[in-house]
């Protein structure tokens, strides 16, 4: 084979292999994790109902103009966005949930439905980052937002919802780290002070920090370089620059957190460079796991950026992938509300017909049924029942089909009984309690 021919075959192979690979940085959810996803959804449903949050769904794409307005810039201002060109429209895949949620609130006048309006949503987020960072490009979150009220009581409720969510997942000893970003006025003063502080120490900073200290000085807080860490220790903190209103708001939030019994730690380095965020910023972690399970804050300026009118809002989200990783790392088994499940075996054509009818009746009455009717022999079907550890097997052969009976078999004890097919649902309920 010539070199070019070999190359062509190689290319063909590569193309074939890539047909079965997901987009880089985007993972599938497979049944192995399905129970954990289910537990997360159950937890989201439970806490949103208890706190009166209403479910909203927004499209996975938003007009790029909305995102540009929110970020206060035009053109490709955020390199991490996944841009979509469709029929002349400029769109972007959702990178965070706040813009879509607030756009939905404004478009449907949801402030008239309830004030404040509490919304929750389950959403995928798309963010591109350079491959060397090894970050996923697709993540998911359960986000909770309260729109239309600036009272600190909603700041603490956001924190509580996320804590209850994670406690529902059986996490213990959760830790809250909290800070304030101030408002437009006091944050600007603080930014100038911080900039001046770092500029005076520019020679000592790493190259990256030295280039960032002009544009975004709080980015320097996250640098791990020992010299930058040392500089951080004496850097001015936001608390010393808050205006009276921001100070009062933060004090009230902290008092409410103390009242709720949540253990918290003020973290002056928890800051955000997105302009529409203000005041509260927080993160939730769990001992023994390095990632952040949930985070959030106030975004009072977002409505103004989108709509020209300020509407206070606060929100937070549980990060699905990090939470699942933490559950696995800490070996936590969350509660999963599963339907009772039985395994149905039918041997013979007549038995299969009866089986299909009885399975329909069982499912209609809320009992989940598994089967492998495609496999003919009793042995093959029983093997599957054992593999999936089904606690109860229902069996119909030619004899049972003819007599109108079903054999029930408790797979844990091996006990078998014959019951009348017409009372099957009752008999199954008794056995799977
Ligand atoms: Zn302020
Ligand atoms: Zn640095």
GROMACS .gro file of C-alpha atoms and ligand atoms in nm:
model
  435
    1UNK     CA    1   0.000   0.000   0.000
    2UNK     CA    2   0.135   0.344  -0.088
    3UNK     CA    3   0.190   0.610   0.178
    4UNK     CA    4  -0.105   0.819   0.056
    5UNK     CA    5  -0.335   0.516   0.050
    6UNK     CA    6  -0.229   0.429   0.407
    7UNK     CA    7  -0.293   0.788   0.514
    8UNK     CA    8  -0.639   0.778   0.357
    9UNK     CA    9  -0.727   0.456   0.543
   10UNK     CA   10  -0.598   0.615   0.866
   11UNK     CA   11  -0.813   0.923   0.808
   12UNK     CA   12  -1.116   0.705   0.742
   13UNK     CA   13  -1.054   0.519   1.068
   14UNK     CA   14  -1.021   0.850   1.259
   15UNK     CA   15  -1.342   0.982   1.108
   16UNK     CA   16  -1.522   0.661   1.208
   17UNK     CA   17  -1.385   0.675   1.562
   18UNK     CA   18  -1.492   1.037   1.604
   19UNK     CA   19  -1.850   0.946   1.511
   20UNK     CA   20  -1.872   0.783   1.852
   21UNK     CA   21  -1.721   1.056   2.062
   22UNK     CA   22  -1.908   1.338   2.230
   23UNK     CA   23  -1.801   1.699   2.173
   24UNK     CA   24  -1.480   1.776   2.359
   25UNK     CA   25  -1.546   1.881   2.718
   26UNK     CA   26  -1.907   1.762   2.704
   27UNK     CA   27  -1.994   1.433   2.871
   28UNK     CA   28  -2.299   1.209   2.838
   29UNK     CA   29  -2.509   1.114   3.138
   30UNK     CA   30  -2.526   0.735   3.150
   31UNK     CA   31  -2.754   0.510   3.359
   32UNK     CA   32  -2.479   0.455   3.618
   33UNK     CA   33  -2.535   0.815   3.736
   34UNK     CA   34  -2.908   0.821   3.671
   35UNK     CA   35  -3.001   0.746   4.033
   36UNK     CA   36  -2.792   1.043   4.153
   37UNK     CA   37  -2.952   1.273   3.894
   38UNK     CA   38  -3.289   1.152   4.006
   39UNK     CA   39  -3.206   1.221   4.371
   40UNK     CA   40  -3.094   1.573   4.272
   41UNK     CA   41  -3.419   1.637   4.083
   42UNK     CA   42  -3.622   1.504   4.375
   43UNK     CA   43  -3.433   1.735   4.611
   44UNK     CA   44  -3.491   2.031   4.377
   45UNK     CA   45  -3.864   1.955   4.357
   46UNK     CA   46  -3.891   1.914   4.734
   47UNK     CA   47  -3.716   2.235   4.836
   48UNK     CA   48  -3.873   2.447   4.562
   49UNK     CA   49  -4.217   2.335   4.674
   50UNK     CA   50  -4.139   2.405   5.040
   51UNK     CA   51  -4.010   2.754   4.956
   52UNK     CA   52  -4.272   2.831   4.690
   53UNK     CA   53  -4.032   2.857   4.396
   54UNK     CA   54  -4.202   2.813   4.058
   55UNK     CA   55  -4.047   2.614   3.777
   56UNK     CA   56  -3.950   2.795   3.459
   57UNK     CA   57  -3.783   2.662   3.146
   58UNK     CA   58  -3.602   2.890   2.906
   59UNK     CA   59  -3.449   2.796   2.569
   60UNK     CA   60  -3.094   2.670   2.567
   61UNK     CA   61  -3.000   2.966   2.343
   62UNK     CA   62  -3.042   3.334   2.422
   63UNK     CA   63  -3.008   3.629   2.183
   64UNK     CA   64  -2.644   3.734   2.197
   65UNK     CA   65  -2.760   4.094   2.233
   66UNK     CA   66  -2.908   4.013   2.578
   67UNK     CA   67  -2.581   3.868   2.698
   68UNK     CA   68  -2.386   4.161   2.557
   69UNK     CA   69  -2.623   4.402   2.730
   70UNK     CA   70  -2.587   4.212   3.058
   71UNK     CA   71  -2.208   4.217   3.036
   72UNK     CA   72  -2.209   4.578   2.923
   73UNK     CA   73  -2.007   4.519   2.608
   74UNK     CA   74  -2.059   4.472   2.237
   75UNK     CA   75  -1.901   4.226   1.997
   76UNK     CA   76  -1.723   3.909   2.105
   77UNK     CA   77  -1.677   4.029   2.462
   78UNK     CA   78  -1.674   3.688   2.623
   79UNK     CA   79  -1.448   3.434   2.451
   80UNK     CA   80  -1.598   3.149   2.653
   81UNK     CA   81  -1.942   3.181   2.492
   82UNK     CA   82  -2.057   2.920   2.239
   83UNK     CA   83  -2.191   3.133   1.957
   84UNK     CA   84  -2.464   3.003   1.727
   85UNK     CA   85  -2.539   3.143   1.382
   86UNK     CA   86  -2.892   3.058   1.279
   87UNK     CA   87  -3.089   3.218   0.995
   88UNK     CA   88  -2.918   3.551   1.041
   89UNK     CA   89  -2.980   3.562   1.417
   90UNK     CA   90  -2.692   3.608   1.660
   91UNK     CA   91  -2.741   3.361   1.943
   92UNK     CA   92  -2.534   3.209   2.221
   93UNK     CA   93  -2.570   2.883   2.412
   94UNK     CA   94  -2.658   2.951   2.773
   95UNK     CA   95  -2.346   3.009   2.985
   96UNK     CA   96  -2.526   3.090   3.310
   97UNK     CA   97  -2.889   3.094   3.415
   98UNK     CA   98  -2.947   3.450   3.538
   99UNK     CA   99  -2.981   3.626   3.200
  100UNK     CA  100  -3.239   3.375   3.066
  101UNK     CA  101  -3.434   3.376   3.392
  102UNK     CA  102  -3.454   3.753   3.412
  103UNK     CA  103  -3.533   3.787   3.041
  104UNK     CA  104  -3.819   3.537   3.094
  105UNK     CA  105  -3.941   3.733   3.401
  106UNK     CA  106  -3.947   4.059   3.204
  107UNK     CA  107  -4.097   3.914   2.886
  108UNK     CA  108  -4.387   3.742   3.065
  109UNK     CA  109  -4.443   4.016   3.326
  110UNK     CA  110  -4.401   3.756   3.599
  111UNK     CA  111  -4.383   4.032   3.859
  112UNK     CA  112  -4.764   4.046   3.825
  113UNK     CA  113  -4.790   3.673   3.904
  114UNK     CA  114  -4.612   3.713   4.238
  115UNK     CA  115  -4.396   3.976   4.400
  116UNK     CA  116  -4.127   3.884   4.463
  117UNK     CA  117  -4.134   3.614   4.198
  118UNK     CA  118  -3.942   3.302   4.294
  119UNK     CA  119  -3.824   3.088   4.005
  120UNK     CA  120  -3.626   2.769   3.978
  121UNK     CA  121  -3.485   2.598   3.675
  122UNK     CA  122  -3.274   2.298   3.581
  123UNK     CA  123  -3.033   2.399   3.311
  124UNK     CA  124  -2.729   2.297   3.108
  125UNK     CA  125  -2.451   2.557   3.087
  126UNK     CA  126  -2.198   2.582   2.804
  127UNK     CA  127  -1.862   2.748   2.856
  128UNK     CA  128  -1.554   2.706   2.645
  129UNK     CA  129  -1.215   2.710   2.819
  130UNK     CA  130  -0.869   2.623   2.682
  131UNK     CA  131  -0.809   2.248   2.674
  132UNK     CA  132  -0.504   2.271   2.903
  133UNK     CA  133  -0.727   2.378   3.193
  134UNK     CA  134  -0.915   2.046   3.168
  135UNK     CA  135  -1.248   2.202   3.263
  136UNK     CA  136  -1.577   2.059   3.136
  137UNK     CA  137  -1.743   2.272   2.869
  138UNK     CA  138  -2.088   2.146   2.956
  139UNK     CA  139  -2.216   2.152   3.313
  140UNK     CA  140  -2.561   2.157   3.468
  141UNK     CA  141  -2.718   2.338   3.759
  142UNK     CA  142  -3.036   2.372   3.960
  143UNK     CA  143  -3.080   2.747   3.997
  144UNK     CA  144  -3.311   2.936   4.233
  145UNK     CA  145  -3.382   3.309   4.188
  146UNK     CA  146  -3.596   3.560   4.375
  147UNK     CA  147  -3.680   3.864   4.164
  148UNK     CA  148  -3.840   4.188   4.274
  149UNK     CA  149  -3.726   4.247   4.633
  150UNK     CA  150  -3.402   4.371   4.786
  151UNK     CA  151  -3.484   4.267   5.144
  152UNK     CA  152  -3.199   4.069   5.307
  153UNK     CA  153  -3.459   3.809   5.402
  154UNK     CA  154  -3.441   3.682   5.040
  155UNK     CA  155  -3.062   3.670   5.051
  156UNK     CA  156  -3.080   3.429   5.343
  157UNK     CA  157  -3.365   3.233   5.184
  158UNK     CA  158  -3.146   3.172   4.878
  159UNK     CA  159  -2.874   3.034   5.105
  160UNK     CA  160  -3.128   2.825   5.298
  161UNK     CA  161  -3.279   2.672   4.984
  162UNK     CA  162  -2.936   2.556   4.869
  163UNK     CA  163  -2.845   2.425   5.216
  164UNK     CA  164  -3.171   2.233   5.242
  165UNK     CA  165  -3.118   2.099   4.890
  166UNK     CA  166  -2.773   1.965   4.981
  167UNK     CA  167  -2.890   1.833   5.318
  168UNK     CA  168  -3.168   1.652   5.133
  169UNK     CA  169  -2.882   1.486   4.940
  170UNK     CA  170  -2.747   1.379   5.283
  171UNK     CA  171  -2.447   1.615   5.293
  172UNK     CA  172  -2.346   1.705   5.648
  173UNK     CA  173  -2.139   1.986   5.806
  174UNK     CA  174  -2.181   2.212   5.502
  175UNK     CA  175  -1.974   2.529   5.514
  176UNK     CA  176  -2.082   2.872   5.397
  177UNK     CA  177  -1.834   3.131   5.290
  178UNK     CA  178  -1.980   3.475   5.240
  179UNK     CA  179  -1.887   3.823   5.123
  180UNK     CA  180  -2.039   4.141   4.987
  181UNK     CA  181  -1.949   4.308   4.658
  182UNK     CA  182  -2.092   4.643   4.762
  183UNK     CA  183  -2.283   4.855   4.512
  184UNK     CA  184  -2.181   5.052   4.206
  185UNK     CA  185  -2.058   5.343   4.418
  186UNK     CA  186  -1.865   5.172   4.694
  187UNK     CA  187  -1.730   4.896   4.470
  188UNK     CA  188  -1.577   5.155   4.241
  189UNK     CA  189  -1.398   5.321   4.535
  190UNK     CA  190  -1.273   4.985   4.649
  191UNK     CA  191  -1.156   4.886   4.301
  192UNK     CA  192  -0.947   5.205   4.276
  193UNK     CA  193  -0.790   5.146   4.618
  194UNK     CA  194  -0.710   4.783   4.532
  195UNK     CA  195  -0.569   4.882   4.195
  196UNK     CA  196  -0.343   5.141   4.355
  197UNK     CA  197  -0.230   4.890   4.618
  198UNK     CA  198  -0.133   4.626   4.363
  199UNK     CA  199   0.022   4.876   4.122
  200UNK     CA  200   0.256   4.991   4.397
  201UNK     CA  201   0.373   4.627   4.435
  202UNK     CA  202   0.375   4.538   4.067
  203UNK     CA  203   0.742   4.434   4.068
  204UNK     CA  204   0.672   4.160   4.321
  205UNK     CA  205   0.371   4.006   4.141
  206UNK     CA  206   0.376   3.718   3.894
  207UNK     CA  207   0.355   3.813   3.525
  208UNK     CA  208  -0.015   3.731   3.491
  209UNK     CA  209  -0.114   3.930   3.802
  210UNK     CA  210   0.099   4.222   3.696
  211UNK     CA  211  -0.092   4.235   3.365
  212UNK     CA  212  -0.433   4.200   3.531
  213UNK     CA  213  -0.396   4.446   3.820
  214UNK     CA  214  -0.503   4.738   3.603
  215UNK     CA  215  -0.814   4.579   3.442
  216UNK     CA  216  -0.945   4.349   3.713
  217UNK     CA  217  -0.759   4.369   4.042
  218UNK     CA  218  -0.977   4.112   4.225
  219UNK     CA  219  -0.870   3.847   3.984
  220UNK     CA  220  -0.537   3.861   4.167
  221UNK     CA  221  -0.695   3.723   4.483
  222UNK     CA  222  -0.719   3.376   4.329
  223UNK     CA  223  -0.351   3.354   4.224
  224UNK     CA  224  -0.165   3.072   4.401
  225UNK     CA  225   0.182   3.219   4.341
  226UNK     CA  226   0.352   3.259   4.686
  227UNK     CA  227   0.455   3.621   4.616
  228UNK     CA  228   0.098   3.713   4.508
  229UNK     CA  229  -0.042   3.533   4.814
  230UNK     CA  230   0.190   3.738   5.031
  231UNK     CA  231   0.076   4.060   4.864
  232UNK     CA  232  -0.287   3.957   4.915
  233UNK     CA  233  -0.246   3.934   5.291
  234UNK     CA  234  -0.209   4.312   5.328
  235UNK     CA  235  -0.445   4.411   5.043
  236UNK     CA  236  -0.741   4.636   5.130
  237UNK     CA  237  -1.068   4.447   5.176
  238UNK     CA  238  -1.414   4.549   5.054
  239UNK     CA  239  -1.564   4.568   5.404
  240UNK     CA  240  -1.362   4.881   5.478
  241UNK     CA  241  -1.505   5.063   5.175
  242UNK     CA  242  -1.879   4.983   5.195
  243UNK     CA  243  -2.129   5.268   5.182
  244UNK     CA  244  -2.381   5.292   5.466
  245UNK     CA  245  -2.660   5.111   5.276
  246UNK     CA  246  -2.439   4.821   5.166
  247UNK     CA  247  -2.298   4.795   5.516
  248UNK     CA  248  -2.649   4.778   5.667
  249UNK     CA  249  -2.757   4.518   5.409
  250UNK     CA  250  -2.457   4.294   5.475
  251UNK     CA  251  -2.497   4.327   5.852
  252UNK     CA  252  -2.863   4.226   5.823
  253UNK     CA  253  -2.774   3.923   5.606
  254UNK     CA  254  -2.509   3.808   5.855
  255UNK     CA  255  -2.752   3.844   6.146
  256UNK     CA  256  -3.008   3.633   5.959
  257UNK     CA  257  -2.744   3.369   5.881
  258UNK     CA  258  -2.654   3.354   6.250
  259UNK     CA  259  -3.022   3.325   6.337
  260UNK     CA  260  -3.056   3.028   6.101
  261UNK     CA  261  -2.778   2.838   6.280
  262UNK     CA  262  -2.565   2.801   5.965
  263UNK     CA  263  -2.191   2.808   6.035
  264UNK     CA  264  -2.031   3.067   5.812
  265UNK     CA  265  -1.698   3.221   5.742
  266UNK     CA  266  -1.655   3.573   5.599
  267UNK     CA  267  -1.434   3.551   5.290
  268UNK     CA  268  -1.319   3.895   5.169
  269UNK     CA  269  -1.159   3.735   4.862
  270UNK     CA  270  -1.488   3.605   4.725
  271UNK     CA  271  -1.549   3.862   4.453
  272UNK     CA  272  -1.691   3.868   4.105
  273UNK     CA  273  -1.595   4.081   3.810
  274UNK     CA  274  -1.933   4.072   3.635
  275UNK     CA  275  -2.082   4.419   3.670
  276UNK     CA  276  -2.443   4.319   3.723
  277UNK     CA  277  -2.364   4.132   4.047
  278UNK     CA  278  -2.374   4.333   4.371
  279UNK     CA  279  -2.383   4.289   4.747
  280UNK     CA  280  -2.421   3.924   4.857
  281UNK     CA  281  -2.174   3.664   4.721
  282UNK     CA  282  -2.146   3.317   4.870
  283UNK     CA  283  -2.018   2.964   4.821
  284UNK     CA  284  -2.109   2.634   4.985
  285UNK     CA  285  -1.850   2.360   5.038
  286UNK     CA  286  -1.830   2.035   5.230
  287UNK     CA  287  -1.532   1.912   5.437
  288UNK     CA  288  -1.323   1.646   5.261
  289UNK     CA  289  -1.402   1.764   4.908
  290UNK     CA  290  -1.220   2.045   4.728
  291UNK     CA  291  -1.495   2.174   4.492
  292UNK     CA  292  -1.774   2.429   4.541
  293UNK     CA  293  -2.115   2.255   4.554
  294UNK     CA  294  -2.329   2.566   4.534
  295UNK     CA  295  -2.282   2.938   4.495
  296UNK     CA  296  -2.478   3.255   4.435
  297UNK     CA  297  -2.533   3.620   4.499
  298UNK     CA  298  -2.731   3.933   4.425
  299UNK     CA  299  -2.775   4.065   4.073
  300UNK     CA  300  -2.974   4.384   4.122
  301UNK     CA  301  -2.824   4.550   3.814
  302UNK     CA  302  -2.911   4.283   3.558
  303UNK     CA  303  -3.267   4.400   3.490
  304UNK     CA  304  -3.137   4.750   3.439
  305UNK     CA  305  -2.883   4.626   3.184
  306UNK     CA  306  -3.152   4.430   2.996
  307UNK     CA  307  -3.448   4.659   3.038
  308UNK     CA  308  -3.333   4.995   3.167
  309UNK     CA  309  -3.511   4.963   3.501
  310UNK     CA  310  -3.353   4.832   3.819
  311UNK     CA  311  -3.531   4.527   3.964
  312UNK     CA  312  -3.357   4.372   4.265
  313UNK     CA  313  -3.282   4.000   4.237
  314UNK     CA  314  -3.090   3.736   4.426
  315UNK     CA  315  -3.014   3.377   4.335
  316UNK     CA  316  -2.795   3.074   4.372
  317UNK     CA  317  -2.744   2.733   4.221
  318UNK     CA  318  -2.640   2.380   4.304
  319UNK     CA  319  -2.371   2.262   4.059
  320UNK     CA  320  -2.472   1.916   3.945
  321UNK     CA  321  -2.140   1.767   3.826
  322UNK     CA  322  -1.947   1.888   4.133
  323UNK     CA  323  -2.220   1.764   4.366
  324UNK     CA  324  -2.222   1.420   4.201
  325UNK     CA  325  -1.839   1.406   4.225
  326UNK     CA  326  -1.865   1.497   4.597
  327UNK     CA  327  -2.131   1.231   4.661
  328UNK     CA  328  -1.901   0.970   4.506
  329UNK     CA  329  -1.584   1.096   4.677
  330UNK     CA  330  -1.749   1.103   5.020
  331UNK     CA  331  -1.938   0.778   4.955
  332UNK     CA  332  -2.277   0.934   5.027
  333UNK     CA  333  -2.586   0.748   4.909
  334UNK     CA  334  -2.871   0.994   4.872
  335UNK     CA  335  -3.230   0.889   4.918
  336UNK     CA  336  -3.392   0.796   4.588
  337UNK     CA  337  -3.770   0.781   4.576
  338UNK     CA  338  -3.805   0.477   4.352
  339UNK     CA  339  -4.124   0.312   4.241
  340UNK     CA  340  -4.170  -0.049   4.354
  341UNK     CA  341  -4.026  -0.269   4.078
  342UNK     CA  342  -4.099  -0.629   3.981
  343UNK     CA  343  -3.961  -0.858   3.711
  344UNK     CA  344  -4.202  -1.046   3.484
  345UNK     CA  345  -4.109  -1.377   3.322
  346UNK     CA  346  -4.325  -1.545   3.057
  347UNK     CA  347  -4.241  -1.880   2.898
  348UNK     CA  348  -4.436  -1.981   2.586
  349UNK     CA  349  -4.644  -1.786   2.333
  350UNK     CA  350  -4.971  -1.799   2.526
  351UNK     CA  351  -4.792  -1.692   2.848
  352UNK     CA  352  -4.635  -1.399   2.667
  353UNK     CA  353  -4.979  -1.272   2.556
  354UNK     CA  354  -5.110  -1.297   2.913
  355UNK     CA  355  -4.788  -1.135   3.036
  356UNK     CA  356  -4.823  -0.829   2.810
  357UNK     CA  357  -5.178  -0.773   2.941
  358UNK     CA  358  -5.083  -0.819   3.309
  359UNK     CA  359  -4.775  -0.594   3.277
  360UNK     CA  360  -5.001  -0.321   3.135
  361UNK     CA  361  -5.232  -0.352   3.437
  362UNK     CA  362  -4.940  -0.345   3.683
  363UNK     CA  363  -4.789  -0.036   3.522
  364UNK     CA  364  -5.126   0.143   3.517
  365UNK     CA  365  -5.147   0.093   3.891
  366UNK     CA  366  -4.803   0.251   3.948
  367UNK     CA  367  -4.589  -0.062   3.973
  368UNK     CA  368  -4.273  -0.051   3.760
  369UNK     CA  369  -4.211  -0.371   3.563
  370UNK     CA  370  -3.899  -0.501   3.389
  371UNK     CA  371  -3.902  -0.792   3.141
  372UNK     CA  372  -3.693  -0.955   2.869
  373UNK     CA  373  -3.965  -1.131   2.670
  374UNK     CA  374  -3.729  -1.144   2.370
  375UNK     CA  375  -3.537  -1.416   2.553
  376UNK     CA  376  -3.729  -1.741   2.522
  377UNK     CA  377  -3.605  -1.969   2.801
  378UNK     CA  378  -3.689  -1.949   3.170
  379UNK     CA  379  -3.320  -1.977   3.257
  380UNK     CA  380  -3.219  -1.679   3.040
  381UNK     CA  381  -3.497  -1.458   3.178
  382UNK     CA  382  -3.424  -1.557   3.537
  383UNK     CA  383  -3.057  -1.475   3.488
  384UNK     CA  384  -3.146  -1.114   3.398
  385UNK     CA  385  -3.378  -1.086   3.702
  386UNK     CA  386  -3.088  -1.197   3.923
  387UNK     CA  387  -2.845  -0.960   3.753
  388UNK     CA  388  -3.061  -0.654   3.812
  389UNK     CA  389  -3.135  -0.776   4.167
  390UNK     CA  390  -3.509  -0.761   4.128
  391UNK     CA  391  -3.664  -0.838   4.468
  392UNK     CA  392  -3.983  -0.996   4.327
  393UNK     CA  393  -4.029  -1.210   4.015
  394UNK     CA  394  -4.369  -1.291   3.860
  395UNK     CA  395  -4.374  -1.600   3.643
  396UNK     CA  396  -4.631  -1.726   3.391
  397UNK     CA  397  -4.578  -2.052   3.199
  398UNK     CA  398  -4.820  -2.244   2.971
  399UNK     CA  399  -4.989  -2.404   3.275
  400UNK     CA  400  -5.041  -2.071   3.459
  401UNK     CA  401  -5.162  -1.902   3.139
  402UNK     CA  402  -5.423  -2.174   3.100
  403UNK     CA  403  -5.529  -2.169   3.468
  404UNK     CA  404  -5.531  -1.787   3.505
  405UNK     CA  405  -5.264  -1.786   3.777
  406UNK     CA  406  -4.921  -1.631   3.835
  407UNK     CA  407  -4.628  -1.764   4.036
  408UNK     CA  408  -4.467  -1.505   4.265
  409UNK     CA  409  -4.109  -1.561   4.373
  410UNK     CA  410  -3.937  -1.365   4.648
  411UNK     CA  411  -3.581  -1.345   4.519
  412UNK     CA  412  -3.431  -1.283   4.862
  413UNK     CA  413  -3.585  -1.587   5.034
  414UNK     CA  414  -3.664  -1.802   4.730
  415UNK     CA  415  -4.024  -1.851   4.858
  416UNK     CA  416  -4.274  -1.925   4.578
  417UNK     CA  417  -4.652  -1.897   4.579
  418UNK     CA  418  -4.923  -1.927   4.319
  419UNK     CA  419  -5.178  -1.644   4.310
  420UNK     CA  420  -5.487  -1.576   4.100
  421UNK     CA  421  -5.410  -1.343   3.807
  422UNK     CA  422  -5.720  -1.131   3.874
  423UNK     CA  423  -5.586  -1.029   4.218
  424UNK     CA  424  -5.223  -0.988   4.101
  425UNK     CA  425  -5.194  -0.613   4.176
  426UNK     CA  426  -5.310  -0.663   4.535
  427UNK     CA  427  -5.077  -0.961   4.583
  428UNK     CA  428  -4.778  -0.771   4.441
  429UNK     CA  429  -4.848  -0.470   4.665
  430UNK     CA  430  -4.852  -0.697   4.971
  431UNK     CA  431  -4.514  -0.841   4.876
  432UNK     CA  432  -4.324  -0.525   4.782
  433UNK     CA  433  -4.423  -0.308   5.075
  434LIG    ZN1  434  -2.265   5.054   4.841
  435LIG    ZN1  435  -0.006   3.606   4.062
   0.00000   0.00000   0.00000
